[in-house]
Amino acid sequence: IHKAFHGLYPAPQQLRCQALSGVEAPRWNDHDRPEEFNFASHILDYWTQMEKEGKKGPEPAFWWVNSQGDEVKWSFSDLTDLTRRAANVFTQTCGLQQGDNLALILPRVPEWWLVTIGCLRTGVVFIPGTSQLKAKDILYRLQMSGAKAIVTTDTLAPEVDSVASECPALKAKLLVSDHSHEGWLDFRSLIKSASPDHTCIKSKTEDPMVIFFTSGTTGYPKMAKHSHGLALRSCLLSCRKLLQLKTSDVLWCLSDPGWILAIVGCLLEPWASGCTLFVHRLTQFDPKVIVQVLFKYPITQTIAAPGVYRMILQQKFTNLRFPTLEHCSTGGEALLPEELEQWRKHTGLLLHEVYGQSETGITCGVLRGMKLKLGSMGKTISPFDIQIIDDKGHILPPNTEGYIGIRIKPSRPTGLFMYYENNPEKTAEVECGDFYNTGDRATMDEEGYIWFLGRGDDVINASGYRIGPVEVENALAEHPAVAESAVVSSPDSTRGEVVKAFIVLNSQFLSHDKEQLIKELQQHVKSVTAPYKYPRKVEFVTELPKTITGKIKRKELRKKEFGQM
Ligand code: BCO
């Protein structure tokens, strides 16, 4: 069942095609805190062993396709082999050690999985980023994290090269490409020649594993650092009840590899249960391709942001009865009850909402088979204890609006981020009494069902992207037309919410064609920072509402957008 990817990698051993013997995935109880845990050795190598003993069926662990007809199928044994090689590339070729940081900016190419698991094996802390990042975003990430290595593609290599001299910590640049590039190590050929012998580190559960850059109301993104506990959480009994994956399942998670949803849905969830992870190399989002893929391949479960399901529904396809699809999950932004109803009507399937942040992974959700309440994003998943709290950390009574809080005292639960790296002030800011304050507003009913209401601050959630207004305002400020701007969230029928910029123009631009100027400003933002942040709505104003101390009242503008004033 294996076709070597472009013939680059050594032919791995064939899977034994024996009947399934109902082999069980390794599990931990919700409150277990093993001193040591490593997803690569405890989970992946376990499945490899099951394959070798003929106790696991012939289903691949990894099934990757693209629109050009290329296909990669890897067994767990293949994954073990290739990721041990990746581990050797990191330690031997690049000289990386446990605890070093590595920036990982790849699209959905098979090497993304080799890098992530190679990092797990060596204890190198990986920092995923979306391929939409631009030179400035990359510079910020490299400087803030002091990353010693970066792995990316030839599209982004020039962007990295343009800032590399300002990143003294950066020692190794690894390229995933069919072509070589001066000053870059060729990851594919290094994997080919590396040894498949490697002993996985014995990581402590509390050792760092991954860092996510996450946007806030003020300033630039913070670094939410997670331990191996994030991976352990996927193996806890309560978490396994969320999707109830079997080894025969084929799971397709459509999240971009830069987000925590991809770490959970494209790595931890499928392999914690030994099922097949399906990946389609979507270069540009296209609902038609998604629908074709769901008809063509035996996919049984999907995970995607609500916008993906919404955009499929908006295409008004005549047939959405997918032959093998059984269970759909969604997270990243709010799902409207109407969208759930439409999806059910057209596909015969429910949309099961999950909720989480870069700091938390999945915290609550509608478990498979659980009673669903329209508009609710389900219940807390243990060992997290979610309560609705006020801004002092007091627990509020049922059906009262407050902040979503996750209990961190007397002990921080497995899977919650450790802290914001190098930022004890921000780490302290989100601690609220006995809770981590997510900053998201919600209510909880008497049965524990949680109803999302929105952000409590100025952070924008557009199409499932968390966007800091300051990041967009700073990008706009670089354009000569902009005297000042205020960026807020605005409702949108396709994307839930979009970024809207209120802009005061410099006098010499007042006479310019406004439509043309809007396009130019949008293009400008797309060119200086990750394009998903660009303002899809722009309004020119003569002044911005401000407090007497001169602070922009974004809340006022936001309320106006949502018709609340
Ligand atoms: O709409 P436009 O065409 O004007 O602009 C789009 C792109 O075309 C453009 N773009 C992309 N790459 C570019 C580029 N422009 C220039 N250079 C490039 N290299 O920029 C705009 C990007 O917007 P987009 O990403 O929203 O694009 P699109 O294609 O409409 O995708 C729609 C969605 C729904 C697929 C996408 O928005 C999406 O994937 N959203 C979900 C994000 C997500 O997974 N969030 C989860 C975060 S983790 C979390 O919440 C915790 C949960 C446990």
Coordinates of C-alpha atoms and ligand atoms in Angstrom, one line a residue:
I1 CA 0.0 0.0 0.0
H2 CA 3.0 2.3 0.0
K3 CA 4.2 4.5 -2.8
A4 CA 7.4 6.2 -1.8
F5 CA 7.1 9.9 -2.0
H6 CA 8.7 10.9 -5.3
G7 CA 11.0 7.9 -4.8
L8 CA 13.0 10.0 -2.4
Y9 CA 12.8 7.9 0.8
P10 CA 14.1 4.4 1.2
A11 CA 11.4 1.8 0.6
P12 CA 10.0 1.0 4.0
Q13 CA 9.0 -2.5 5.0
Q14 CA 5.6 -3.7 3.8
L15 CA 2.7 -3.9 6.2
R16 CA 1.6 -7.3 7.2
C17 CA -2.0 -7.6 6.0
Q18 CA -3.5 -9.6 8.8
A19 CA -6.9 -9.5 10.3
L20 CA -7.5 -7.0 13.0
S21 CA -7.5 -8.5 16.5
G22 CA -9.1 -5.5 18.1
V23 CA -5.9 -4.3 19.6
E24 CA -6.4 -1.5 22.1
A25 CA -4.7 1.9 22.1
P26 CA -2.6 2.8 25.1
R27 CA -4.7 4.9 27.5
W28 CA -4.1 6.8 30.7
N29 CA -6.7 7.7 33.3
D30 CA -7.7 11.4 33.4
H31 CA -5.7 12.2 36.5
D32 CA -2.7 10.1 35.8
R33 CA 0.5 12.1 35.6
P34 CA 3.3 9.8 34.5
E35 CA 6.6 11.3 35.2
E36 CA 7.8 10.5 31.7
F37 CA 5.8 10.7 28.4
N38 CA 6.7 10.9 24.8
F39 CA 4.1 10.5 22.1
A40 CA 6.7 9.2 19.6
S41 CA 7.9 6.3 21.8
H42 CA 4.7 5.6 23.8
I43 CA 2.3 5.8 21.0
L44 CA 3.8 5.7 17.5
D45 CA 6.4 3.1 18.3
Y46 CA 3.7 1.1 20.1
W47 CA 1.6 0.9 16.9
T48 CA 4.7 0.0 15.0
Q49 CA 5.2 -2.9 17.4
M50 CA 1.6 -3.9 16.9
E51 CA 2.1 -3.9 13.1
K52 CA 5.2 -6.0 13.5
E53 CA 3.4 -8.5 15.7
G54 CA 0.5 -8.6 13.1
K55 CA -1.9 -7.3 15.7
K56 CA -2.9 -4.2 13.7
G57 CA -4.8 -4.2 10.4
P58 CA -3.3 -3.0 7.1
E59 CA -4.7 0.5 7.3
P60 CA -2.0 3.1 6.8
A61 CA -1.1 5.6 9.5
F62 CA -0.7 8.4 7.0
W63 CA -2.4 8.9 3.7
W64 CA -1.5 12.0 1.7
V65 CA -2.7 13.1 -1.7
N66 CA -2.6 16.2 -3.8
S67 CA -4.5 17.5 -6.8
Q68 CA -1.8 16.2 -9.2
G69 CA -2.4 12.6 -8.4
D70 CA 0.6 12.1 -6.1
E71 CA 0.0 9.8 -3.2
V72 CA 1.9 8.8 -0.1
K73 CA 0.9 6.0 2.3
W74 CA 3.0 5.4 5.3
S75 CA 2.5 2.7 7.9
F76 CA 3.5 3.3 11.5
S77 CA 6.7 1.3 10.8
D78 CA 7.4 3.7 8.0
L79 CA 6.8 6.7 10.3
T80 CA 9.0 5.2 13.0
D81 CA 11.8 4.7 10.4
L82 CA 11.5 8.1 8.8
T83 CA 11.1 10.1 12.0
R84 CA 14.1 8.4 13.6
R85 CA 16.1 9.6 10.6
A86 CA 14.6 13.1 11.0
A87 CA 15.8 13.0 14.7
N88 CA 19.3 12.1 13.6
V89 CA 19.2 15.0 11.1
F90 CA 18.4 17.4 13.8
T91 CA 20.9 16.2 16.4
Q92 CA 23.8 15.0 14.2
T93 CA 23.6 17.3 11.1
C94 CA 22.2 20.4 12.7
G95 CA 23.7 19.9 16.2
L96 CA 20.3 20.6 17.9
Q97 CA 19.8 19.5 21.5
Q98 CA 16.8 18.8 23.8
G99 CA 15.2 22.2 24.6
D100 CA 16.4 24.0 21.5
N101 CA 13.8 25.8 19.4
L102 CA 13.0 25.0 15.8
A103 CA 10.7 27.1 13.6
L104 CA 8.5 24.9 11.4
I105 CA 6.8 26.8 8.5
L106 CA 5.6 24.2 6.1
P107 CA 2.4 23.8 4.1
R108 CA 0.6 20.4 4.2
V109 CA 3.6 18.3 2.9
P110 CA 4.5 14.9 4.3
E111 CA 7.7 16.3 5.8
W112 CA 5.7 18.3 8.3
W113 CA 5.0 15.1 10.1
L114 CA 8.6 14.0 9.9
V115 CA 9.7 17.2 11.5
T116 CA 7.2 17.3 14.3
I117 CA 7.8 13.7 15.3
G118 CA 11.6 14.1 14.8
C119 CA 11.4 16.9 17.3
L120 CA 9.4 14.8 19.8
R121 CA 12.1 12.1 19.6
T122 CA 14.9 14.6 20.3
G123 CA 13.2 17.0 22.6
V124 CA 13.7 19.8 20.2
V125 CA 10.8 22.3 20.7
F126 CA 9.0 23.0 17.5
I127 CA 7.2 26.3 16.7
P128 CA 4.6 25.8 14.0
G129 CA 3.7 28.8 11.7
T130 CA 1.3 29.2 8.8
S131 CA 2.9 29.4 5.3
Q132 CA 1.1 32.7 5.0
L133 CA 3.7 34.4 7.2
K134 CA 5.8 37.1 5.6
A135 CA 9.4 38.2 6.2
K136 CA 8.6 40.5 9.1
D137 CA 6.4 37.8 10.8
I138 CA 9.2 35.3 10.5
L139 CA 11.8 37.7 11.8
Y140 CA 9.6 38.4 14.8
R141 CA 9.2 34.7 15.5
L142 CA 12.9 33.9 15.1
Q143 CA 14.0 36.7 17.3
M144 CA 11.5 36.2 20.0
S145 CA 12.1 32.4 20.2
G146 CA 15.8 32.5 19.5
A147 CA 15.1 29.5 17.2
K148 CA 18.3 27.7 16.3
A149 CA 16.8 26.1 13.2
I150 CA 14.1 26.7 10.6
V151 CA 12.4 24.2 8.2
T152 CA 10.5 25.7 5.3
T153 CA 9.9 25.5 1.5
D154 CA 11.5 27.3 -1.4
T155 CA 8.6 29.8 -1.5
L156 CA 9.5 31.2 1.9
A157 CA 13.3 30.6 1.8
P158 CA 13.9 34.1 0.3
E159 CA 11.8 35.7 3.0
V160 CA 13.9 33.9 5.6
D161 CA 17.1 34.9 3.9
S162 CA 16.1 38.5 3.9
V163 CA 16.0 38.6 7.7
A164 CA 18.4 35.8 8.7
S165 CA 21.3 38.2 9.4
E166 CA 19.2 39.7 12.1
C167 CA 18.8 36.3 13.8
P168 CA 22.1 35.4 15.4
A169 CA 20.7 32.3 17.1
L170 CA 19.7 30.8 13.8
K171 CA 22.3 28.1 12.9
A172 CA 20.5 25.7 10.5
K173 CA 18.2 26.3 7.6
L174 CA 16.5 23.2 6.3
L175 CA 14.7 23.3 3.0
V176 CA 11.9 20.9 1.9
S177 CA 12.1 21.2 -1.9
D178 CA 12.9 19.3 -5.1
H179 CA 15.5 21.9 -5.8
S180 CA 18.6 22.9 -3.8
H181 CA 19.0 26.4 -2.5
E182 CA 22.3 28.0 -1.6
G183 CA 22.9 28.2 2.2
W184 CA 20.2 25.7 2.9
L185 CA 20.4 22.1 3.9
D186 CA 18.3 19.7 1.7
F187 CA 16.0 18.0 4.2
R188 CA 14.8 15.3 1.7
S189 CA 18.3 14.1 0.9
L190 CA 19.4 14.3 4.5
I191 CA 16.5 12.0 5.5
K192 CA 17.5 9.6 2.8
S193 CA 21.0 9.3 4.0
A194 CA 20.4 9.5 7.7
S195 CA 20.5 6.4 9.9
P196 CA 17.2 4.9 11.0
D197 CA 18.7 4.0 14.4
H198 CA 17.8 6.5 17.1
T199 CA 16.8 6.2 20.7
C200 CA 13.9 8.5 21.7
I201 CA 14.6 10.8 24.6
K202 CA 12.9 10.0 27.9
S203 CA 11.1 13.2 28.1
K204 CA 9.4 14.3 31.3
T205 CA 5.7 15.0 30.9
E206 CA 6.5 18.5 32.0
D207 CA 9.3 19.1 29.5
P208 CA 8.6 21.6 26.8
M209 CA 7.3 20.2 23.5
V210 CA 5.8 23.0 21.3
I211 CA 5.3 26.8 21.2
F212 CA 2.4 28.5 19.5
F213 CA 2.5 32.2 18.7
T214 CA -0.9 33.6 19.6
S215 CA -2.3 37.1 19.1
G216 CA -3.6 39.3 21.9
T217 CA -5.3 42.7 22.3
T218 CA -2.0 44.6 22.7
G219 CA 1.3 44.3 21.0
Y220 CA 2.5 41.4 18.9
P221 CA 1.8 37.7 19.4
K222 CA 2.9 35.9 22.6
M223 CA 4.6 32.5 22.8
A224 CA 2.3 29.9 24.5
K225 CA 4.6 27.1 25.5
H226 CA 3.2 23.6 25.9
S227 CA 4.8 20.5 27.5
H228 CA 4.5 16.9 26.4
G229 CA 1.3 17.0 28.6
L230 CA -0.5 18.4 25.5
A231 CA 0.2 15.1 23.7
L232 CA -0.6 13.0 26.9
R233 CA -4.0 14.7 27.1
S234 CA -5.0 13.1 23.8
C235 CA -4.4 9.7 25.3
L236 CA -6.5 10.3 28.4
L237 CA -9.8 8.3 28.7
S238 CA -12.1 11.4 28.7
C239 CA -10.4 12.8 25.6
R240 CA -10.7 9.6 23.7
K241 CA -14.5 9.9 24.2
L242 CA -14.6 13.0 22.1
L243 CA -14.2 11.4 18.6
Q244 CA -14.2 7.7 19.6
L245 CA -11.8 6.9 16.8
K246 CA -11.2 3.2 15.9
T247 CA -8.1 1.9 14.1
S248 CA -10.3 1.5 11.0
D249 CA -11.3 5.2 10.9
V250 CA -9.9 7.7 8.3
L251 CA -9.7 11.2 9.8
W252 CA -9.3 14.3 7.7
C253 CA -8.5 17.5 9.7
L254 CA -8.4 20.5 7.4
S255 CA -6.6 22.9 9.7
D256 CA -3.5 24.7 8.4
P257 CA -0.4 23.1 9.9
G258 CA 0.4 26.4 11.7
W259 CA -2.4 26.0 14.3
I260 CA -2.8 24.0 17.4
L261 CA -5.9 22.5 15.8
A262 CA -3.6 20.7 13.3
I263 CA -1.3 19.4 16.1
V264 CA -4.4 17.9 17.8
G265 CA -6.4 16.9 14.7
C266 CA -3.6 16.0 12.3
L267 CA -1.3 14.3 14.7
L268 CA -2.4 13.5 18.3
E269 CA -6.0 12.5 17.8
P270 CA -5.6 10.1 14.9
W271 CA -2.5 8.4 16.2
A272 CA -3.5 8.2 19.8
S273 CA -6.1 5.8 18.5
G274 CA -4.0 4.2 15.7
C275 CA -6.3 5.3 12.9
T276 CA -5.5 6.7 9.5
L277 CA -4.7 10.3 9.1
F278 CA -5.8 11.6 5.7
V279 CA -4.3 14.8 4.3
H280 CA -5.1 16.6 1.1
R281 CA -2.5 19.1 0.0
L282 CA -4.9 22.0 -0.5
T283 CA -2.8 24.9 -1.8
Q284 CA -5.8 27.2 -2.1
F285 CA -9.0 26.6 -0.2
D286 CA -11.7 25.4 -2.6
P287 CA -15.0 23.9 -1.4
K288 CA -15.5 22.0 -4.6
V289 CA -12.2 20.1 -4.0
I290 CA -13.3 19.3 -0.5
V291 CA -16.5 17.8 -1.7
Q292 CA -14.8 15.8 -4.4
V293 CA -12.4 14.4 -1.9
L294 CA -15.1 13.4 0.5
F295 CA -16.8 11.5 -2.3
K296 CA -13.6 9.9 -3.6
Y297 CA -11.8 8.7 -0.5
P298 CA -13.2 6.5 2.4
I299 CA -13.0 9.4 5.0
T300 CA -15.1 8.6 8.1
Q301 CA -14.4 11.8 10.2
T302 CA -13.6 15.4 9.5
I303 CA -12.4 18.3 11.7
A304 CA -12.6 21.8 10.2
A305 CA -13.4 25.3 11.1
P306 CA -17.1 26.3 10.8
G307 CA -16.2 28.5 7.8
V308 CA -15.2 25.4 5.8
Y309 CA -18.6 23.7 6.3
R310 CA -20.3 27.1 5.8
M311 CA -18.5 27.7 2.5
I312 CA -19.4 24.2 1.3
L313 CA -23.1 24.9 2.1
Q314 CA -23.0 28.2 0.3
Q315 CA -22.0 26.5 -3.0
K316 CA -25.5 24.8 -3.0
F317 CA -24.2 21.4 -4.2
T318 CA -27.0 19.1 -5.3
N319 CA -25.6 16.1 -3.4
L320 CA -23.7 16.2 -0.1
R321 CA -24.5 12.7 1.1
F322 CA -20.9 11.5 1.5
P323 CA -20.6 7.7 1.2
T324 CA -18.4 7.0 4.2
L325 CA -18.5 10.1 6.4
E326 CA -19.9 9.4 9.8
H327 CA -18.8 12.2 12.2
C328 CA -18.0 15.8 11.7
S329 CA -16.3 18.1 14.2
T330 CA -15.8 21.8 14.1
G331 CA -13.8 24.4 16.1
G332 CA -11.9 27.7 15.9
E333 CA -14.8 30.1 15.7
A334 CA -18.5 30.1 16.6
L335 CA -20.9 27.8 14.8
L336 CA -24.4 29.1 14.2
P337 CA -27.4 26.8 15.0
E338 CA -28.7 27.5 11.5
E339 CA -25.4 26.2 10.0
L340 CA -25.7 23.0 12.0
E341 CA -29.3 22.6 10.8
Q342 CA -28.3 23.1 7.2
W343 CA -25.4 20.6 7.4
R344 CA -27.7 18.1 9.0
K345 CA -30.3 18.6 6.3
H346 CA -27.9 18.2 3.4
T347 CA -25.5 15.6 4.7
G348 CA -27.6 13.7 7.3
L349 CA -24.8 14.4 9.8
L350 CA -24.4 16.5 12.9
L351 CA -21.7 19.1 13.4
H352 CA -20.0 18.5 16.7
E353 CA -18.5 21.7 18.1
V354 CA -15.3 21.8 20.1
Y355 CA -13.7 24.8 21.7
G356 CA -10.1 25.6 22.6
Q357 CA -7.3 28.1 22.2
S358 CA -3.6 27.9 21.4
E359 CA -3.1 28.0 25.2
T360 CA -5.4 25.1 25.9
G361 CA -5.9 22.7 23.0
I362 CA -9.5 21.3 23.0
T363 CA -11.1 22.1 26.4
C364 CA -14.7 21.2 25.8
G365 CA -16.9 19.8 23.1
V366 CA -19.9 17.8 22.0
L367 CA -18.7 14.2 22.5
R368 CA -19.7 11.6 19.9
G369 CA -23.1 10.3 20.9
M370 CA -23.7 13.0 23.5
K371 CA -27.0 14.8 23.6
L372 CA -26.6 18.0 21.6
K373 CA -28.1 21.3 22.5
L374 CA -28.4 23.7 19.6
G375 CA -25.9 26.6 19.9
S376 CA -23.8 25.0 22.7
M377 CA -20.2 23.9 22.3
G378 CA -20.7 21.0 24.7
K379 CA -19.3 20.2 28.1
T380 CA -15.9 20.3 29.7
I381 CA -13.5 17.4 28.9
S382 CA -11.7 16.1 32.0
P383 CA -9.2 16.7 33.6
F384 CA -10.0 20.3 32.7
D385 CA -12.5 21.9 35.0
I386 CA -14.2 24.8 33.2
Q387 CA -16.2 27.3 35.2
I388 CA -17.8 30.6 34.2
I389 CA -16.0 33.2 36.3
D390 CA -16.1 36.9 36.9
D391 CA -13.0 39.1 36.5
K392 CA -11.9 38.2 40.1
G393 CA -12.1 34.5 39.5
H394 CA -15.3 33.9 41.4
I395 CA -17.5 31.2 40.0
L396 CA -20.8 32.5 38.6
P397 CA -24.1 30.8 38.9
P398 CA -25.6 28.8 36.0
N399 CA -26.9 30.8 33.0
T400 CA -24.9 33.9 34.0
E401 CA -22.5 35.5 31.5
G402 CA -18.9 35.6 32.5
Y403 CA -15.4 34.5 31.3
I404 CA -14.5 30.9 30.5
G405 CA -12.1 29.9 33.2
I406 CA -10.0 26.7 33.5
R407 CA -9.0 25.7 37.0
I408 CA -5.3 25.8 37.6
K409 CA -5.2 25.6 41.4
P410 CA -4.4 23.5 43.4
S411 CA -2.8 22.0 40.2
R412 CA -2.5 22.9 36.6
P413 CA -4.3 20.3 34.5
T414 CA -2.5 18.1 32.0
G415 CA -2.6 19.7 28.5
L416 CA -2.9 23.4 29.5
F417 CA 0.0 25.6 28.3
M418 CA 2.9 26.1 30.8
Y419 CA 3.3 29.8 30.4
Y420 CA 4.0 32.6 27.9
E421 CA 7.7 32.2 27.2
N422 CA 9.8 35.1 28.5
N423 CA 6.6 36.9 29.5
P424 CA 5.8 36.5 33.2
E425 CA 3.7 39.6 33.2
K426 CA 1.3 38.3 30.5
T427 CA 1.3 34.9 32.2
A428 CA 0.3 36.5 35.4
E429 CA -2.3 38.6 33.7
V430 CA -4.3 35.6 32.5
E431 CA -4.3 34.0 36.0
C432 CA -7.5 34.9 37.7
G433 CA -8.0 33.5 41.2
D434 CA -7.8 29.7 40.9
F435 CA -8.4 29.9 37.1
Y436 CA -6.7 30.6 33.8
N437 CA -8.9 33.2 32.2
T438 CA -9.4 32.4 28.5
G439 CA -10.7 35.9 27.8
D440 CA -13.7 34.4 26.1
R441 CA -17.3 35.1 27.3
A442 CA -19.8 32.4 27.8
T443 CA -22.6 31.0 29.9
M444 CA -23.0 27.5 31.3
D445 CA -26.4 25.8 32.1
E446 CA -27.3 23.5 35.0
E447 CA -26.2 20.5 33.0
G448 CA -22.8 21.9 32.3
Y449 CA -23.4 22.8 28.6
I450 CA -21.4 25.9 27.6
W451 CA -22.6 28.6 25.3
F452 CA -20.0 30.8 23.6
L453 CA -20.8 34.5 23.5
G454 CA -17.6 36.2 22.1
R455 CA -14.3 37.8 23.1
G456 CA -14.1 39.9 26.2
D457 CA -11.4 42.0 24.7
D458 CA -10.5 43.5 21.2
V459 CA -9.1 40.2 19.8
I460 CA -10.7 39.4 16.4
N461 CA -11.7 35.9 15.5
A462 CA -12.1 35.9 11.7
S463 CA -12.7 32.5 9.9
G464 CA -11.2 30.8 12.9
Y465 CA -8.0 33.0 12.9
R466 CA -7.2 34.8 16.1
I467 CA -6.0 38.3 15.1
G468 CA -4.6 41.1 17.2
P469 CA -5.9 44.5 16.1
V470 CA -2.5 46.1 16.8
E471 CA -0.8 43.8 14.3
V472 CA -3.2 45.0 11.5
E473 CA -3.0 48.7 12.7
N474 CA 0.8 48.6 12.6
A475 CA 0.8 47.1 9.1
L476 CA -1.6 49.8 7.9
A477 CA 0.5 52.5 9.6
E478 CA 3.4 51.6 7.2
H479 CA 1.3 52.9 4.3
P480 CA 1.7 56.6 3.5
A481 CA -2.1 57.1 3.1
V482 CA -2.8 56.2 6.7
A483 CA -2.7 58.8 9.4
E484 CA -4.2 56.5 12.0
S485 CA -6.5 53.5 12.1
A486 CA -8.6 51.3 14.5
V487 CA -9.2 47.7 13.7
V488 CA -12.1 45.7 15.0
S489 CA -14.2 42.7 14.2
S490 CA -17.3 43.0 12.0
P491 CA -20.0 40.4 11.2
D492 CA -19.9 38.5 8.0
S493 CA -22.2 35.9 6.5
T494 CA -19.4 33.8 5.0
R495 CA -16.6 34.1 7.6
G496 CA -18.6 34.7 10.7
E497 CA -16.5 37.7 11.5
V498 CA -14.0 39.7 9.4
V499 CA -11.4 42.3 10.1
K500 CA -12.6 45.9 9.6
A501 CA -10.4 48.9 9.6
F502 CA -11.5 52.4 10.3
I503 CA -8.9 54.7 8.7
V504 CA -8.2 58.4 9.0
L505 CA -6.4 59.4 5.8
N506 CA -3.5 61.7 5.5
S507 CA -4.6 65.0 3.8
Q508 CA -2.8 64.4 0.6
F509 CA -4.8 61.2 0.0
L510 CA -8.2 62.6 0.7
S511 CA -8.9 63.2 -3.0
H512 CA -7.8 59.7 -4.1
D513 CA -10.3 57.3 -5.6
K514 CA -11.6 55.5 -2.5
E515 CA -12.3 52.1 -4.1
Q516 CA -8.8 52.0 -5.5
L517 CA -7.3 53.1 -2.2
I518 CA -9.1 50.3 -0.4
K519 CA -7.7 47.7 -2.8
E520 CA -4.2 49.2 -2.4
L521 CA -4.4 49.2 1.4
Q522 CA -5.6 45.6 1.4
Q523 CA -2.9 44.5 -0.9
H524 CA -0.4 46.4 1.3
V525 CA -1.4 44.5 4.4
K526 CA -1.3 41.2 2.6
S527 CA 2.3 42.0 1.5
V528 CA 3.7 43.0 4.9
T529 CA 2.0 40.5 7.1
A530 CA 0.2 37.1 6.9
P531 CA -2.6 37.8 4.4
Y532 CA -5.3 36.2 6.5
K533 CA -5.2 39.4 8.6
Y534 CA -6.0 41.8 5.9
P535 CA -9.0 44.1 6.5
R536 CA -11.8 42.8 4.3
K537 CA -13.9 45.8 5.2
V538 CA -12.5 49.4 5.2
E539 CA -14.3 52.6 6.2
F540 CA -12.6 56.0 5.9
V541 CA -13.5 58.3 8.8
T542 CA -12.4 61.9 9.8
E543 CA -11.6 60.9 13.4
L544 CA -11.5 57.9 15.7
P545 CA -13.4 57.7 19.0
K546 CA -10.9 58.1 21.9
T547 CA -10.8 58.3 25.6
I548 CA -9.6 61.6 27.2
T549 CA -6.2 59.9 27.6
G550 CA -6.1 59.4 23.8
K551 CA -6.8 55.6 23.8
I552 CA -8.9 54.4 20.8
K553 CA -12.3 53.1 21.9
R554 CA -12.3 50.0 19.8
K555 CA -15.2 48.6 21.8
E556 CA -17.4 51.5 20.6
L557 CA -16.6 50.8 17.0
R558 CA -17.1 47.1 17.4
K559 CA -20.5 47.6 19.1
K560 CA -21.6 49.7 16.2
E561 CA -20.6 47.0 13.7
F562 CA -22.7 44.4 15.6
G563 CA -25.7 46.9 15.8
Q564 CA -25.5 47.1 19.5
M565 CA -25.6 50.9 19.7
Ligands
BCO1 O1 -10.0 36.0 0.3 P1 -8.9 36.6 -0.5 O2 -8.6 35.8 -1.7 O3 -8.9 38.0 -0.7 O4 -7.5 36.4 0.4 C1 -7.2 35.2 1.1 C2 -6.1 34.4 0.3 O5 -6.4 34.4 -1.1 C3 -4.9 35.3 0.5 N1 -3.6 34.6 0.5 C4 -3.3 33.4 1.0 N2 -2.0 33.1 0.9 C5 -1.5 34.2 0.3 C6 -2.5 35.2 0.1 N3 -2.3 36.4 -0.5 C7 -1.0 36.6 -0.8 N4 0.0 35.8 -0.6 C8 -0.2 34.6 -0.1 N5 0.8 33.7 0.1 O6 -5.1 35.8 1.8 C9 -6.4 35.6 2.3 C10 -6.3 34.6 3.4 O7 -7.5 34.3 3.9 P2 -7.9 32.8 4.4 O8 -6.8 32.0 4.9 O9 -9.1 33.0 5.3 O10 -8.3 32.2 3.0 P3 -9.4 31.3 2.4 O11 -8.7 30.6 1.3 O12 -10.6 32.0 2.1 O13 -9.7 30.1 3.5 C11 -11.0 30.0 4.1 C12 -10.7 29.0 5.3 C13 -12.1 28.9 6.1 C14 -10.3 27.7 4.8 C15 -9.6 29.6 6.2 O14 -10.1 30.9 6.6 C16 -9.3 28.7 7.4 O15 -8.6 27.8 7.3 N6 -9.8 29.0 8.6 C17 -9.6 28.2 9.8 C18 -8.4 28.6 10.6 C19 -8.2 27.6 11.7 O16 -7.9 26.4 11.4 N7 -8.3 28.0 12.9 C20 -8.1 27.1 14.1 C21 -7.1 27.8 15.0 S1 -6.7 26.8 16.4 C22 -8.0 27.0 17.5 O17 -8.8 27.8 17.3 C23 -8.0 26.2 18.7 C24 -9.0 25.1 18.6 C25 -8.7 23.9 19.5

